[in-house]
Coordinates of C-alpha atoms in Angstrom, one line a residue:
M1239 CA 26.3 -17.7 19.4
K1240 CA 28.2 -20.1 17.2
T1241 CA 27.6 -20.1 13.4
R1242 CA 26.9 -23.6 12.0
Y1243 CA 27.6 -24.6 8.4
T1244 CA 26.2 -27.7 6.7
N1245 CA 26.1 -29.0 3.1
G1246 CA 22.8 -29.5 1.3
G1247 CA 23.8 -32.1 -1.2
D1248 CA 26.3 -30.9 -3.8
E1249 CA 24.6 -27.6 -4.6
H1250 CA 23.7 -25.9 -1.3
I1251 CA 25.4 -24.5 1.8
Y1252 CA 23.2 -23.8 4.8
V1253 CA 24.4 -21.2 7.3
E1254 CA 22.6 -21.0 10.7
M1255 CA 23.4 -18.0 12.9
D1256 CA 21.4 -19.3 15.9
D1257 CA 18.9 -22.0 16.7
E1258 CA 16.3 -19.6 17.7
M1259 CA 14.9 -16.4 16.2
S1260 CA 16.0 -13.1 17.5
L1261 CA 16.5 -9.7 15.8
D1262 CA 20.2 -9.9 16.6
A1263 CA 20.4 -13.3 14.7
F1264 CA 18.4 -11.9 11.9
F1265 CA 20.7 -8.9 11.4
K1266 CA 23.7 -11.1 11.5
S1267 CA 22.2 -13.4 8.9
L1268 CA 21.2 -10.5 6.7
S1269 CA 24.7 -8.9 7.0
M1270 CA 26.5 -12.2 6.1
S1271 CA 24.2 -13.1 3.3
N1272 CA 24.7 -9.6 1.8
A1273 CA 28.4 -10.1 2.1
V1274 CA 28.2 -13.4 0.1
R1275 CA 26.2 -11.6 -2.5
E1276 CA 28.6 -8.7 -2.7
A1277 CA 31.6 -11.1 -3.0
N1278 CA 30.4 -12.2 -6.4
I1279 CA 31.7 -15.7 -5.9
E1280 CA 31.9 -17.5 -9.2
G1281 CA 29.3 -20.3 -9.4
V1282 CA 26.8 -18.8 -6.9
T1283 CA 23.3 -18.9 -8.5
E1284 CA 21.0 -18.0 -5.5
I1285 CA 21.1 -16.7 -2.0
C1286 CA 18.0 -17.2 0.2
P1287 CA 17.8 -15.4 3.6
A1288 CA 15.7 -16.8 6.4
N1289 CA 14.8 -15.9 10.0
A1290 CA 18.1 -16.6 11.5
S1291 CA 19.9 -18.3 8.7
F1292 CA 20.5 -18.3 5.0
Q1293 CA 21.2 -20.7 2.2
V1294 CA 23.5 -20.4 -0.8
R1295 CA 22.9 -22.3 -4.0
F1296 CA 25.9 -22.8 -6.4
D1297 CA 26.9 -24.8 -9.4
P1298 CA 29.3 -27.6 -8.4
D1299 CA 30.6 -27.8 -11.9
V1300 CA 31.9 -24.2 -11.5
I1301 CA 33.1 -24.3 -7.9
H1302 CA 33.8 -27.4 -5.7
P1303 CA 31.6 -27.7 -2.6
D1304 CA 34.6 -27.6 -0.3
K1305 CA 35.9 -24.5 -1.9
M1306 CA 32.4 -22.9 -1.7
M1307 CA 32.2 -23.7 2.0
E1308 CA 35.7 -22.2 2.5
K1309 CA 34.7 -18.9 0.8
V1310 CA 31.5 -18.6 2.7
K1311 CA 33.3 -19.2 6.1
E1312 CA 35.8 -16.5 5.2
L1313 CA 33.0 -14.0 5.3
E1314 CA 31.8 -14.8 8.8
H1315 CA 33.5 -11.7 10.3
R1316 CA 30.9 -9.7 8.4
A1317 CA 28.2 -11.2 10.7
E1318 CA 30.1 -10.3 13.8
D1319 CA 30.3 -6.7 12.5
A1320 CA 26.7 -6.7 11.5
E1321 CA 25.1 -3.4 10.7
K1322 CA 22.2 -2.9 13.1
R1323 CA 20.5 -0.1 11.3
L1324 CA 18.2 -0.5 8.4
T1325 CA 16.3 2.0 6.2
T1326 CA 13.1 0.3 5.4
R1327 CA 9.3 0.9 5.2
I1328 CA 6.4 0.4 7.6
V1329 CA 3.2 -0.9 5.9
E1330 CA -0.4 -0.9 7.1
I1331 CA -2.1 -4.2 6.4
P1332 CA -5.9 -4.3 6.8
V1333 CA -7.2 -7.4 8.6
Y1334 CA -10.8 -8.6 8.9
Y1335 CA -10.5 -10.6 12.1
Q1336 CA -13.1 -13.3 12.8
D1337 CA -14.2 -13.3 9.2
P1338 CA -16.7 -15.9 7.8
W1339 CA -14.2 -17.5 5.3
T1340 CA -11.5 -18.6 7.7
H1341 CA -14.1 -19.4 10.3
E1342 CA -15.8 -21.8 7.8
T1343 CA -12.4 -23.4 7.0
L1344 CA -11.3 -23.8 10.6
M1345 CA -14.6 -25.5 11.5
R1346 CA -14.0 -28.0 8.7
F1347 CA -10.7 -29.0 10.3
R1348 CA -11.5 -29.1 14.0
E1349 CA -10.5 -32.7 14.4
R1350 CA -6.9 -31.6 13.5
H1351 CA -6.8 -28.9 16.2
Q1352 CA -5.7 -29.0 19.8
D1353 CA -9.1 -27.7 21.0
P1354 CA -12.0 -28.9 18.7
T1355 CA -14.6 -27.1 20.9
G1356 CA -13.6 -23.5 20.1
T1357 CA -12.0 -21.4 17.4
D1358 CA -8.4 -20.7 16.6
L1359 CA -8.7 -17.3 18.2
D1360 CA -10.4 -18.7 21.3
Y1361 CA -7.6 -21.2 21.7
A1362 CA -4.8 -18.6 21.1
A1363 CA -6.3 -16.2 23.6
R1364 CA -6.7 -18.9 26.3
I1365 CA -3.2 -20.3 26.1
N1366 CA -1.7 -16.8 26.1
G1367 CA -3.6 -15.7 29.2
Y1368 CA -6.1 -13.3 27.6
D1369 CA -9.7 -13.1 28.8
S1370 CA -11.2 -13.1 25.4
A1371 CA -10.5 -13.4 21.7
E1372 CA -11.2 -9.7 21.4
D1373 CA -8.4 -9.0 24.0
F1374 CA -6.1 -11.3 22.0
I1375 CA -6.9 -9.5 18.8
V1376 CA -5.8 -6.2 20.4
A1377 CA -2.5 -7.7 21.4
H1378 CA -2.0 -9.0 17.9
H1379 CA -2.5 -5.7 16.1
S1380 CA -1.4 -3.1 18.6
Q1381 CA 2.4 -3.4 18.0
P1382 CA 4.4 -3.5 14.8
W1383 CA 5.9 -6.7 13.2
F1384 CA 9.1 -7.3 11.5
V1385 CA 9.3 -9.3 8.2
S1386 CA 12.2 -11.7 8.9
M1387 CA 11.8 -13.8 5.7
V1388 CA 9.7 -14.5 2.7
G1389 CA 9.0 -18.1 1.6
F1390 CA 7.3 -21.4 2.2
V1391 CA 5.1 -20.5 -0.8
A1392 CA 5.8 -17.6 -3.1
G1393 CA 5.4 -14.2 -1.4
L1394 CA 4.4 -15.5 2.1
P1395 CA 6.0 -13.3 4.8
F1396 CA 7.0 -14.5 8.2
L1397 CA 6.5 -11.7 10.8
Y1398 CA 8.1 -11.4 14.2
Q1399 CA 6.4 -9.2 16.7
L1400 CA 8.4 -6.2 17.9
V1401 CA 7.8 -6.7 21.6
E1402 CA 10.0 -7.9 24.5
R1403 CA 10.6 -11.6 24.5
D1404 CA 8.5 -12.2 27.6
K1405 CA 5.5 -10.6 25.8
Q1406 CA 5.8 -12.6 22.7
I1407 CA 2.6 -14.4 21.6
Q1408 CA 3.2 -18.1 21.3
V1409 CA 0.7 -20.4 19.5
P1410 CA 1.5 -23.9 18.2
K1411 CA 0.5 -25.1 14.7
Y1412 CA -2.4 -27.5 14.1
L1413 CA -1.8 -31.1 15.3
S1414 CA -2.1 -32.1 11.6
P1415 CA -2.0 -29.6 8.7
R1416 CA -5.2 -28.6 6.9
T1417 CA -5.6 -29.3 3.2
D1418 CA -7.2 -25.9 2.7
T1419 CA -6.4 -22.3 3.7
P1420 CA -8.1 -19.3 2.1
K1421 CA -5.9 -17.0 0.1
Q1422 CA -4.6 -14.0 2.2
T1423 CA -5.4 -15.6 5.5
V1424 CA -3.6 -14.1 8.5
G1425 CA -2.1 -17.0 10.4
Y1426 CA 0.0 -17.8 13.4
G1427 CA 2.5 -20.5 14.3
G1428 CA 5.1 -20.6 17.0
S1429 CA 6.1 -17.0 17.5
F1430 CA 5.4 -16.0 13.9
S1431 CA 2.5 -14.4 12.2
C1432 CA 2.1 -14.8 8.4
I1433 CA -0.1 -14.0 5.4
Y1434 CA -0.9 -17.0 3.2
S1435 CA -0.3 -15.5 -0.3
V1436 CA -2.2 -18.3 -2.1
R1437 CA -4.9 -20.8 -1.3
G1438 CA -3.6 -24.1 -0.2
A1439 CA -2.5 -26.4 2.6
G1440 CA -1.4 -25.0 6.0
G1441 CA -1.0 -25.6 9.7
Y1442 CA -0.9 -22.2 11.2
Q1443 CA -3.8 -21.0 13.4
M1444 CA -6.2 -18.7 11.4
F1445 CA -7.1 -15.3 12.9
G1446 CA -8.5 -13.4 9.9
I1447 CA -8.1 -12.4 6.3
T1448 CA -6.8 -9.3 4.4
P1449 CA -8.4 -8.0 1.3
M1450 CA -4.9 -6.8 0.1
P1451 CA -3.1 -9.2 -2.4
I1452 CA 0.6 -9.7 -1.6
Y1453 CA 1.5 -11.9 -4.5
D1454 CA 0.5 -11.5 -8.2
P1455 CA 2.3 -13.6 -10.8
T1456 CA 0.5 -11.6 -13.5
Q1457 CA 1.8 -8.3 -12.2
T1458 CA -1.5 -6.6 -13.0
T1459 CA -2.2 -5.4 -9.5
S1460 CA -1.3 -1.7 -9.4
Y1461 CA 1.3 -1.9 -6.6
L1462 CA 2.7 -5.2 -7.8
K1463 CA 3.6 -4.2 -11.3
D1464 CA 7.3 -3.8 -10.6
F1465 CA 7.7 -7.1 -8.7
L1466 CA 5.2 -9.9 -8.2
V1467 CA 6.0 -10.3 -4.5
Y1468 CA 5.1 -7.4 -2.1
F1469 CA 7.2 -8.1 0.9
K1470 CA 10.9 -8.3 1.5
P1471 CA 12.9 -9.1 4.6
G1472 CA 13.3 -6.0 6.8
D1473 CA 9.8 -4.6 6.1
I1474 CA 7.8 -3.6 9.1
V1475 CA 4.0 -4.3 9.3
K1476 CA 1.2 -2.7 11.3
W1477 CA -2.0 -4.7 11.2
K1478 CA -5.2 -2.5 11.0
P1479 CA -8.4 -4.2 12.1
I1480 CA -11.3 -3.6 9.8
D1481 CA -15.0 -4.7 9.6
R1482 CA -16.9 -6.3 6.7
A1483 CA -17.9 -3.0 5.2
E1484 CA -14.3 -1.8 5.1
Y1485 CA -13.2 -5.2 3.8
D1486 CA -15.7 -5.0 0.9
E1487 CA -14.6 -1.4 0.2
I1488 CA -10.9 -2.2 0.0
L1489 CA -11.6 -5.3 -2.1
A1490 CA -13.5 -3.2 -4.6
Q1491 CA -10.6 -0.8 -4.8
V1492 CA -8.2 -3.7 -5.4
E1493 CA -10.4 -5.0 -8.2
A1494 CA -10.6 -1.5 -9.7
N1495 CA -6.8 -1.2 -9.4
T1496 CA -7.1 1.9 -7.3
Y1497 CA -5.9 0.6 -3.9
T1498 CA -2.5 1.6 -2.6
P1499 CA -1.2 0.3 0.7
R1500 CA -0.3 3.0 3.2
T1501 CA 3.4 3.0 3.8
A1502 CA 6.1 5.3 5.2
E1503 CA 9.9 5.1 5.0
V1504 CA 11.5 4.6 8.4
D1505 CA 14.9 4.0 10.0
F1506 CA 15.1 0.9 12.3
D1507 CA 17.9 0.9 14.8
L1508 CA 18.2 -2.4 16.7
D1509 CA 20.3 -0.9 19.5
A1510 CA 17.7 1.9 20.0
W1511 CA 14.9 -0.6 19.9
N1512 CA 16.5 -2.8 22.5
A1513 CA 17.1 0.2 24.7
D1514 CA 13.5 1.5 24.4
V1515 CA 11.0 -0.9 22.8
A1516 CA 7.9 1.1 23.5
G1517 CA 9.4 4.4 22.5
T1518 CA 10.9 3.0 19.2
N1519 CA 7.6 1.3 18.3
A1520 CA 5.7 4.6 19.0
K1521 CA 8.0 6.4 16.5
L1522 CA 7.4 3.7 13.9
L1523 CA 3.6 4.0 14.3
E1524 CA 3.8 7.8 14.3
A1525 CA 5.6 7.7 10.9
L1526 CA 2.8 5.6 9.5
D1527 CA 0.1 7.8 11.0
N1528 CA 1.7 10.8 9.3
A1529 CA 2.1 9.1 5.9

């Protein structure tokens, strides 16, 4: 794996640990971006981690771009010595699969889809070898997911499924993006699931919707008062399938400011996970069940 460095105009440096997503690449990216932050390089104004890369924004009037590039490269050894253990949290996210709102939306945009004759779930199930949308839904929610980055729009998490690579779900984006996606839609594109934090354009396949807000710029939602964005890289997610009655009940709790997401603190060890995926996942889910 060779790290690649590029300039983004006069104010950004982009560092790519690998050209494909893996948990190894994520941990190396996280370790190196943390090293840049801890170095307190004069002129750095922002550090943005991503799936297998990160970007540094700096003030070229304070530090020359060439000097900035040099200082970032000096920290590459931190990526090679990346810490592969992380104390984080596992979060239960309720999902109303096959809901009426995303269904209405996806039907409005069928001409932009690979298969205009079915639904997004039908298509995803078929191309991944599942007999039905219901079987595919089970595969989507049965194992935990790792938040590898937050972005695209404020608060939107990209989630990478914690399964062996040959078991990864793969679903392409729409042929042409939609101009509308309901807020809190659970989507899928490539090998990433996501939650659309706000209503707007999007190209990911739509599988369902969560009643749980994950972004609140007013910071009036009970569990978002300390920070307007719920997720951070390194969080682990377990989808919980719910029906319409449960959706309405949780929505009422959210509106009454009495809803609290179920969470548990966990230690994630990449080497242990690589050695025993099923066993490590079972321990993560057990911690959530006992929360």
